[in-house]
Amino acid sequence: TKLPSDPVLLLSYVNTQLRDFYTDLDDFCLSLQADKKELTKKLLSIGYSYNQVPINLLKCLPAFDA
């Protein structure tokens, strides 16, 4: 399966696949023979990172000083 090259479409696709079919990102990548490092790098480029519990992709919030 060819993954979407656009990071926003990739986010939507991966999030849906994780929710509906896979136990975690490793399972997803193994099943689709996807490079986990490249996938997470592309998602991070739009501010998202993988959070296993619950299984989803979360928007990275900018850090701020109190």
PDB file of N, CA, C and O in Angstrom:
ATOM      1  N   THR A   1       0.838  -1.188   0.000  1.00  0.00           N
ATOM      2  CA  THR A   1       0.000   0.000   0.000  1.00  0.00           C
ATOM      3  C   THR A   1       0.874   1.239   0.000  1.00  0.00           C
ATOM      4  O   THR A   1       1.769   1.370   0.831  1.00  0.00           O
ATOM      5  N   LYS A   2       0.602   2.143  -0.920  1.00  0.00           N
ATOM      6  CA  LYS A   2       1.335   3.405  -0.983  1.00  0.00           C
ATOM      7  C   LYS A   2       0.670   4.388  -0.035  1.00  0.00           C
ATOM      8  O   LYS A   2      -0.533   4.624  -0.106  1.00  0.00           O
ATOM      9  N   LEU A   3       1.473   4.959   0.851  1.00  0.00           N
ATOM     10  CA  LEU A   3       0.949   5.931   1.807  1.00  0.00           C
ATOM     11  C   LEU A   3       0.853   7.308   1.158  1.00  0.00           C
ATOM     12  O   LEU A   3       1.646   7.636   0.272  1.00  0.00           O
ATOM     13  N   PRO A   4      -0.101   8.124   1.595  1.00  0.00           N
ATOM     14  CA  PRO A   4      -0.215   9.479   1.059  1.00  0.00           C
ATOM     15  C   PRO A   4       1.080  10.262   1.285  1.00  0.00           C
ATOM     16  O   PRO A   4       1.705  10.148   2.346  1.00  0.00           O
ATOM     17  N   SER A   5       1.489  11.039   0.305  1.00  0.00           N
ATOM     18  CA  SER A   5       2.716  11.827   0.449  1.00  0.00           C
ATOM     19  C   SER A   5       2.460  13.153   1.158  1.00  0.00           C
ATOM     20  O   SER A   5       3.353  13.699   1.789  1.00  0.00           O
ATOM     21  N   ASP A   6       1.244  13.671   1.060  1.00  0.00           N
ATOM     22  CA  ASP A   6       0.891  14.908   1.753  1.00  0.00           C
ATOM     23  C   ASP A   6       0.777  14.621   3.248  1.00  0.00           C
ATOM     24  O   ASP A   6       0.048  13.714   3.658  1.00  0.00           O
ATOM     25  N   PRO A   7       1.496  15.365   4.098  1.00  0.00           N
ATOM     26  CA  PRO A   7       1.484  15.084   5.539  1.00  0.00           C
ATOM     27  C   PRO A   7       0.101  15.133   6.186  1.00  0.00           C
ATOM     28  O   PRO A   7      -0.196  14.322   7.067  1.00  0.00           O
ATOM     29  N   VAL A   8      -0.766  16.038   5.753  1.00  0.00           N
ATOM     30  CA  VAL A   8      -2.106  16.138   6.341  1.00  0.00           C
ATOM     31  C   VAL A   8      -2.951  14.929   5.957  1.00  0.00           C
ATOM     32  O   VAL A   8      -3.651  14.358   6.801  1.00  0.00           O
ATOM     33  N   LEU A   9      -2.871  14.518   4.706  1.00  0.00           N
ATOM     34  CA  LEU A   9      -3.599  13.311   4.287  1.00  0.00           C
ATOM     35  C   LEU A   9      -3.019  12.070   4.962  1.00  0.00           C
ATOM     36  O   LEU A   9      -3.756  11.156   5.335  1.00  0.00           O
ATOM     37  N   LEU A  10      -1.703  12.055   5.112  1.00  0.00           N
ATOM     38  CA  LEU A  10      -1.042  10.943   5.801  1.00  0.00           C
ATOM     39  C   LEU A  10      -1.541  10.849   7.237  1.00  0.00           C
ATOM     40  O   LEU A  10      -1.853   9.763   7.721  1.00  0.00           O
ATOM     41  N   LEU A  11      -1.635  11.970   7.921  1.00  0.00           N
ATOM     42  CA  LEU A  11      -2.144  12.006   9.294  1.00  0.00           C
ATOM     43  C   LEU A  11      -3.533  11.390   9.369  1.00  0.00           C
ATOM     44  O   LEU A  11      -3.791  10.522  10.206  1.00  0.00           O
ATOM     45  N   SER A  12      -4.413  11.819   8.500  1.00  0.00           N
ATOM     46  CA  SER A  12      -5.775  11.307   8.498  1.00  0.00           C
ATOM     47  C   SER A  12      -5.800   9.800   8.234  1.00  0.00           C
ATOM     48  O   SER A  12      -6.491   9.047   8.922  1.00  0.00           O
ATOM     49  N   TYR A  13      -5.026   9.367   7.249  1.00  0.00           N
ATOM     50  CA  TYR A  13      -4.986   7.945   6.893  1.00  0.00           C
ATOM     51  C   TYR A  13      -4.435   7.092   8.045  1.00  0.00           C
ATOM     52  O   TYR A  13      -5.047   6.095   8.435  1.00  0.00           O
ATOM     53  N   VAL A  14      -3.304   7.503   8.590  1.00  0.00           N
ATOM     54  CA  VAL A  14      -2.675   6.724   9.662  1.00  0.00           C
ATOM     55  C   VAL A  14      -3.579   6.682  10.890  1.00  0.00           C
ATOM     56  O   VAL A  14      -3.771   5.631  11.503  1.00  0.00           O
ATOM     57  N   ASN A  15      -4.146   7.821  11.267  1.00  0.00           N
ATOM     58  CA  ASN A  15      -5.011   7.867  12.438  1.00  0.00           C
ATOM     59  C   ASN A  15      -6.207   6.929  12.277  1.00  0.00           C
ATOM     60  O   ASN A  15      -6.561   6.195  13.201  1.00  0.00           O
ATOM     61  N   THR A  16      -6.821   6.932  11.105  1.00  0.00           N
ATOM     62  CA  THR A  16      -7.961   6.055  10.845  1.00  0.00           C
ATOM     63  C   THR A  16      -7.542   4.586  10.881  1.00  0.00           C
ATOM     64  O   THR A  16      -8.237   3.748  11.473  1.00  0.00           O
ATOM     65  N   GLN A  17      -6.411   4.277  10.263  1.00  0.00           N
ATOM     66  CA  GLN A  17      -5.935   2.894  10.248  1.00  0.00           C
ATOM     67  C   GLN A  17      -5.623   2.405  11.663  1.00  0.00           C
ATOM     68  O   GLN A  17      -5.968   1.274  12.026  1.00  0.00           O
ATOM     69  N   LEU A  18      -4.978   3.252  12.463  1.00  0.00           N
ATOM     70  CA  LEU A  18      -4.655   2.869  13.847  1.00  0.00           C
ATOM     71  C   LEU A  18      -5.928   2.654  14.656  1.00  0.00           C
ATOM     72  O   LEU A  18      -6.017   1.712  15.441  1.00  0.00           O
ATOM     73  N   ARG A  19      -6.882   3.502  14.459  1.00  0.00           N
ATOM     74  CA  ARG A  19      -8.149   3.383  15.193  1.00  0.00           C
ATOM     75  C   ARG A  19      -8.907   2.115  14.810  1.00  0.00           C
ATOM     76  O   ARG A  19      -9.459   1.429  15.673  1.00  0.00           O
ATOM     77  N   ASP A  20      -8.916   1.787  13.521  1.00  0.00           N
ATOM     78  CA  ASP A  20      -9.787   0.722  13.036  1.00  0.00           C
ATOM     79  C   ASP A  20      -9.145  -0.654  12.879  1.00  0.00           C
ATOM     80  O   ASP A  20      -9.849  -1.662  12.960  1.00  0.00           O
ATOM     81  N   PHE A  21      -7.822  -0.695  12.643  1.00  0.00           N
ATOM     82  CA  PHE A  21      -7.244  -1.978  12.243  1.00  0.00           C
ATOM     83  C   PHE A  21      -5.975  -2.431  12.970  1.00  0.00           C
ATOM     84  O   PHE A  21      -5.648  -3.612  12.918  1.00  0.00           O
ATOM     85  N   TYR A  22      -5.248  -1.548  13.583  1.00  0.00           N
ATOM     86  CA  TYR A  22      -3.933  -1.917  14.111  1.00  0.00           C
ATOM     87  C   TYR A  22      -3.827  -1.669  15.609  1.00  0.00           C
ATOM     88  O   TYR A  22      -4.475  -0.773  16.144  1.00  0.00           O
ATOM     89  N   THR A  23      -2.990  -2.453  16.262  1.00  0.00           N
ATOM     90  CA  THR A  23      -2.809  -2.318  17.709  1.00  0.00           C
ATOM     91  C   THR A  23      -1.869  -1.179  18.075  1.00  0.00           C
ATOM     92  O   THR A  23      -1.989  -0.606  19.148  1.00  0.00           O
ATOM     93  N   ASP A  24      -0.929  -0.863  17.196  1.00  0.00           N
ATOM     94  CA  ASP A  24      -0.002   0.234  17.446  1.00  0.00           C
ATOM     95  C   ASP A  24       0.706   0.619  16.151  1.00  0.00           C
ATOM     96  O   ASP A  24       0.488   0.002  15.105  1.00  0.00           O
ATOM     97  N   LEU A  25       1.539   1.641  16.226  1.00  0.00           N
ATOM     98  CA  LEU A  25       2.223   2.138  15.034  1.00  0.00           C
ATOM     99  C   LEU A  25       3.201   1.112  14.475  1.00  0.00           C
ATOM    100  O   LEU A  25       3.360   0.998  13.259  1.00  0.00           O
ATOM    101  N   ASP A  26       3.838   0.345  15.345  1.00  0.00           N
ATOM    102  CA  ASP A  26       4.757  -0.694  14.875  1.00  0.00           C
ATOM    103  C   ASP A  26       4.018  -1.735  14.034  1.00  0.00           C
ATOM    104  O   ASP A  26       4.501  -2.147  12.980  1.00  0.00           O
ATOM    105  N   ASP A  27       2.851  -2.150  14.506  1.00  0.00           N
ATOM    106  CA  ASP A  27       2.025  -3.123  13.781  1.00  0.00           C
ATOM    107  C   ASP A  27       1.615  -2.557  12.420  1.00  0.00           C
ATOM    108  O   ASP A  27       1.686  -3.240  11.397  1.00  0.00           O
ATOM    109  N   PHE A  28       1.208  -1.296  12.405  1.00  0.00           N
ATOM    110  CA  PHE A  28       0.823  -0.620  11.162  1.00  0.00           C
ATOM    111  C   PHE A  28       1.989  -0.609  10.175  1.00  0.00           C
ATOM    112  O   PHE A  28       1.846  -0.991   9.015  1.00  0.00           O
ATOM    113  N   CYS A  29       3.155  -0.163  10.641  1.00  0.00           N
ATOM    114  CA  CYS A  29       4.323  -0.059   9.762  1.00  0.00           C
ATOM    115  C   CYS A  29       4.774  -1.421   9.255  1.00  0.00           C
ATOM    116  O   CYS A  29       5.129  -1.563   8.084  1.00  0.00           O
ATOM    117  N   LEU A  30       4.763  -2.409  10.117  1.00  0.00           N
ATOM    118  CA  LEU A  30       5.156  -3.761   9.715  1.00  0.00           C
ATOM    119  C   LEU A  30       4.203  -4.301   8.647  1.00  0.00           C
ATOM    120  O   LEU A  30       4.640  -4.832   7.626  1.00  0.00           O
ATOM    121  N   SER A  31       2.922  -4.133   8.878  1.00  0.00           N
ATOM    122  CA  SER A  31       1.929  -4.648   7.947  1.00  0.00           C
ATOM    123  C   SER A  31       2.023  -3.992   6.570  1.00  0.00           C
ATOM    124  O   SER A  31       1.867  -4.659   5.548  1.00  0.00           O
ATOM    125  N   LEU A  32       2.292  -2.690   6.549  1.00  0.00           N
ATOM    126  CA  LEU A  32       2.340  -1.966   5.275  1.00  0.00           C
ATOM    127  C   LEU A  32       3.762  -1.766   4.758  1.00  0.00           C
ATOM    128  O   LEU A  32       3.961  -1.087   3.756  1.00  0.00           O
ATOM    129  N   GLN A  33       4.733  -2.355   5.438  1.00  0.00           N
ATOM    130  CA  GLN A  33       6.141  -2.211   5.078  1.00  0.00           C
ATOM    131  C   GLN A  33       6.526  -0.738   4.941  1.00  0.00           C
ATOM    132  O   GLN A  33       7.190  -0.319   3.988  1.00  0.00           O
ATOM    133  N   ALA A  34       6.073   0.040   5.919  1.00  0.00           N
ATOM    134  CA  ALA A  34       6.357   1.473   5.943  1.00  0.00           C
ATOM    135  C   ALA A  34       7.539   1.749   6.866  1.00  0.00           C
ATOM    136  O   ALA A  34       7.715   1.063   7.876  1.00  0.00           O
ATOM    137  N   ASP A  35       8.324   2.739   6.529  1.00  0.00           N
ATOM    138  CA  ASP A  35       9.461   3.148   7.343  1.00  0.00           C
ATOM    139  C   ASP A  35       8.948   4.024   8.485  1.00  0.00           C
ATOM    140  O   ASP A  35       8.510   5.156   8.273  1.00  0.00           O
ATOM    141  N   LYS A  36       8.991   3.497   9.706  1.00  0.00           N
ATOM    142  CA  LYS A  36       8.444   4.200  10.861  1.00  0.00           C
ATOM    143  C   LYS A  36       9.141   5.548  11.085  1.00  0.00           C
ATOM    144  O   LYS A  36       8.485   6.537  11.401  1.00  0.00           O
ATOM    145  N   LYS A  37      10.459   5.588  10.925  1.00  0.00           N
ATOM    146  CA  LYS A  37      11.196   6.835  11.142  1.00  0.00           C
ATOM    147  C   LYS A  37      10.764   7.902  10.146  1.00  0.00           C
ATOM    148  O   LYS A  37      10.558   9.061  10.513  1.00  0.00           O
ATOM    149  N   GLU A  38      10.623   7.527   8.889  1.00  0.00           N
ATOM    150  CA  GLU A  38      10.202   8.490   7.864  1.00  0.00           C
ATOM    151  C   GLU A  38       8.766   8.949   8.107  1.00  0.00           C
ATOM    152  O   GLU A  38       8.448  10.120   7.951  1.00  0.00           O
ATOM    153  N   LEU A  39       7.900   8.012   8.470  1.00  0.00           N
ATOM    154  CA  LEU A  39       6.507   8.342   8.731  1.00  0.00           C
ATOM    155  C   LEU A  39       6.395   9.313   9.911  1.00  0.00           C
ATOM    156  O   LEU A  39       5.719  10.344   9.804  1.00  0.00           O
ATOM    157  N   THR A  40       7.060   9.021  11.007  1.00  0.00           N
ATOM    158  CA  THR A  40       6.976   9.896  12.176  1.00  0.00           C
ATOM    159  C   THR A  40       7.627  11.247  11.900  1.00  0.00           C
ATOM    160  O   THR A  40       7.141  12.272  12.385  1.00  0.00           O
ATOM    161  N   LYS A  41       8.673  11.273  11.098  1.00  0.00           N
ATOM    162  CA  LYS A  41       9.315  12.540  10.717  1.00  0.00           C
ATOM    163  C   LYS A  41       8.357  13.408   9.912  1.00  0.00           C
ATOM    164  O   LYS A  41       8.242  14.616  10.143  1.00  0.00           O
ATOM    165  N   LYS A  42       7.656  12.789   8.976  1.00  0.00           N
ATOM    166  CA  LYS A  42       6.716  13.541   8.134  1.00  0.00           C
ATOM    167  C   LYS A  42       5.566  14.084   8.979  1.00  0.00           C
ATOM    168  O   LYS A  42       5.135  15.223   8.801  1.00  0.00           O
ATOM    169  N   LEU A  43       5.059  13.280   9.916  1.00  0.00           N
ATOM    170  CA  LEU A  43       3.966  13.741  10.769  1.00  0.00           C
ATOM    171  C   LEU A  43       4.438  14.836  11.728  1.00  0.00           C
ATOM    172  O   LEU A  43       3.709  15.786  11.999  1.00  0.00           O
ATOM    173  N   LEU A  44       5.655  14.717  12.200  1.00  0.00           N
ATOM    174  CA  LEU A  44       6.209  15.740  13.086  1.00  0.00           C
ATOM    175  C   LEU A  44       6.377  17.067  12.354  1.00  0.00           C
ATOM    176  O   LEU A  44       6.263  18.139  12.954  1.00  0.00           O
ATOM    177  N   SER A  45       6.565  17.010  11.035  1.00  0.00           N
ATOM    178  CA  SER A  45       6.724  18.231  10.252  1.00  0.00           C
ATOM    179  C   SER A  45       5.464  19.101  10.272  1.00  0.00           C
ATOM    180  O   SER A  45       5.530  20.301  10.000  1.00  0.00           O
ATOM    181  N   ILE A  46       4.315  18.500  10.602  1.00  0.00           N
ATOM    182  CA  ILE A  46       3.082  19.281  10.741  1.00  0.00           C
ATOM    183  C   ILE A  46       2.630  19.329  12.202  1.00  0.00           C
ATOM    184  O   ILE A  46       1.481  19.653  12.509  1.00  0.00           O
ATOM    185  N   GLY A  47       3.535  18.971  13.102  1.00  0.00           N
ATOM    186  CA  GLY A  47       3.267  19.124  14.526  1.00  0.00           C
ATOM    187  C   GLY A  47       2.544  17.990  15.204  1.00  0.00           C
ATOM    188  O   GLY A  47       1.951  18.182  16.260  1.00  0.00           O
ATOM    189  N   TYR A  48       2.587  16.784  14.634  1.00  0.00           N
ATOM    190  CA  TYR A  48       1.921  15.638  15.245  1.00  0.00           C
ATOM    191  C   TYR A  48       2.932  14.564  15.617  1.00  0.00           C
ATOM    192  O   TYR A  48       3.906  14.337  14.913  1.00  0.00           O
ATOM    193  N   SER A  49       2.655  13.895  16.738  1.00  0.00           N
ATOM    194  CA  SER A  49       3.490  12.779  17.157  1.00  0.00           C
ATOM    195  C   SER A  49       2.588  11.644  17.637  1.00  0.00           C
ATOM    196  O   SER A  49       1.426  11.862  17.986  1.00  0.00           O
ATOM    197  N   TYR A  50       3.126  10.444  17.668  1.00  0.00           N
ATOM    198  CA  TYR A  50       2.374   9.252  18.042  1.00  0.00           C
ATOM    199  C   TYR A  50       2.297   9.129  19.559  1.00  0.00           C
ATOM    200  O   TYR A  50       3.281   9.302  20.256  1.00  0.00           O
ATOM    201  N   ASN A  51       1.110   8.811  20.055  1.00  0.00           N
ATOM    202  CA  ASN A  51       0.872   8.571  21.469  1.00  0.00           C
ATOM    203  C   ASN A  51       0.109   7.260  21.565  1.00  0.00           C
ATOM    204  O   ASN A  51      -1.030   7.179  21.118  1.00  0.00           O
ATOM    205  N   GLN A  52       0.734   6.239  22.144  1.00  0.00           N
ATOM    206  CA  GLN A  52       0.135   4.907  22.119  1.00  0.00           C
ATOM    207  C   GLN A  52      -1.095   4.777  23.006  1.00  0.00           C
ATOM    208  O   GLN A  52      -1.969   3.988  22.713  1.00  0.00           O
ATOM    209  N   VAL A  53      -1.187   5.515  24.093  1.00  0.00           N
ATOM    210  CA  VAL A  53      -2.314   5.325  25.005  1.00  0.00           C
ATOM    211  C   VAL A  53      -3.081   6.618  25.140  1.00  0.00           C
ATOM    212  O   VAL A  53      -2.569   7.549  25.754  1.00  0.00           O
ATOM    213  N   PRO A  54      -4.283   6.782  24.654  1.00  0.00           N
ATOM    214  CA  PRO A  54      -4.921   5.874  23.712  1.00  0.00           C
ATOM    215  C   PRO A  54      -4.252   5.974  22.346  1.00  0.00           C
ATOM    216  O   PRO A  54      -3.542   6.938  22.092  1.00  0.00           O
ATOM    217  N   ILE A  55      -4.495   4.988  21.512  1.00  0.00           N
ATOM    218  CA  ILE A  55      -3.853   4.969  20.196  1.00  0.00           C
ATOM    219  C   ILE A  55      -4.387   6.116  19.352  1.00  0.00           C
ATOM    220  O   ILE A  55      -5.541   6.139  18.986  1.00  0.00           O
ATOM    221  N   ASN A  56      -3.540   7.087  19.116  1.00  0.00           N
ATOM    222  CA  ASN A  56      -3.887   8.186  18.227  1.00  0.00           C
ATOM    223  C   ASN A  56      -2.670   9.061  17.991  1.00  0.00           C
ATOM    224  O   ASN A  56      -1.619   8.834  18.552  1.00  0.00           O
ATOM    225  N   LEU A  57      -2.866  10.035  17.152  1.00  0.00           N
ATOM    226  CA  LEU A  57      -1.816  11.003  16.883  1.00  0.00           C
ATOM    227  C   LEU A  57      -2.231  12.317  17.513  1.00  0.00           C
ATOM    228  O   LEU A  57      -3.361  12.761  17.365  1.00  0.00           O
ATOM    229  N   LEU A  58      -1.322  12.914  18.270  1.00  0.00           N
ATOM    230  CA  LEU A  58      -1.629  14.127  18.991  1.00  0.00           C
ATOM    231  C   LEU A  58      -0.893  15.318  18.423  1.00  0.00           C
ATOM    232  O   LEU A  58       0.262  15.211  18.024  1.00  0.00           O
ATOM    233  N   LYS A  59      -1.562  16.441  18.437  1.00  0.00           N
ATOM    234  CA  LYS A  59      -0.940  17.693  18.032  1.00  0.00           C
ATOM    235  C   LYS A  59       0.093  18.042  19.092  1.00  0.00           C
ATOM    236  O   LYS A  59      -0.180  18.026  20.286  1.00  0.00           O
ATOM    237  N   CYS A  60       1.307  18.341  18.664  1.00  0.00           N
ATOM    238  CA  CYS A  60       2.352  18.762  19.583  1.00  0.00           C
ATOM    239  C   CYS A  60       2.083  20.210  19.965  1.00  0.00           C
ATOM    240  O   CYS A  60       1.914  21.061  19.101  1.00  0.00           O
ATOM    241  N   LEU A  61       2.029  20.477  21.230  1.00  0.00           N
ATOM    242  CA  LEU A  61       1.814  21.838  21.685  1.00  0.00           C
ATOM    243  C   LEU A  61       3.154  22.510  21.931  1.00  0.00           C
ATOM    244  O   LEU A  61       4.068  21.896  22.476  1.00  0.00           O
ATOM    245  N   PRO A  62       3.275  23.767  21.546  1.00  0.00           N
ATOM    246  CA  PRO A  62       4.535  24.451  21.767  1.00  0.00           C
ATOM    247  C   PRO A  62       4.794  24.610  23.261  1.00  0.00           C
ATOM    248  O   PRO A  62       3.868  24.852  24.036  1.00  0.00           O
ATOM    249  N   ALA A  63       6.033  24.429  23.650  1.00  0.00           N
ATOM    250  CA  ALA A  63       6.413  24.610  25.047  1.00  0.00           C
ATOM    251  C   ALA A  63       6.436  26.091  25.370  1.00  0.00           C
ATOM    252  O   ALA A  63       6.729  26.925  24.521  1.00  0.00           O
ATOM    253  N   PHE A  64       6.111  26.422  26.587  1.00  0.00           N
ATOM    254  CA  PHE A  64       6.186  27.824  26.994  1.00  0.00           C
ATOM    255  C   PHE A  64       6.716  27.903  28.420  1.00  0.00           C
ATOM    256  O   PHE A  64       6.575  26.973  29.202  1.00  0.00           O
ATOM    257  N   ASP A  65       7.342  29.005  28.720  1.00  0.00           N
ATOM    258  CA  ASP A  65       7.882  29.218  30.064  1.00  0.00           C
ATOM    259  C   ASP A  65       6.818  29.854  30.941  1.00  0.00           C
ATOM    260  O   ASP A  65       6.096  30.750  30.504  1.00  0.00           O
ATOM    261  N   ALA A  66       6.733  29.375  32.166  1.00  0.00           N
ATOM    262  CA  ALA A  66       5.731  29.924  33.105  1.00  0.00           C
ATOM    263  C   ALA A  66       6.228  31.206  33.718  1.00  0.00           C
ATOM    264  O   ALA A  66       7.352  31.498  33.836  1.00  0.00           O
TER     265      ALA A  66
END
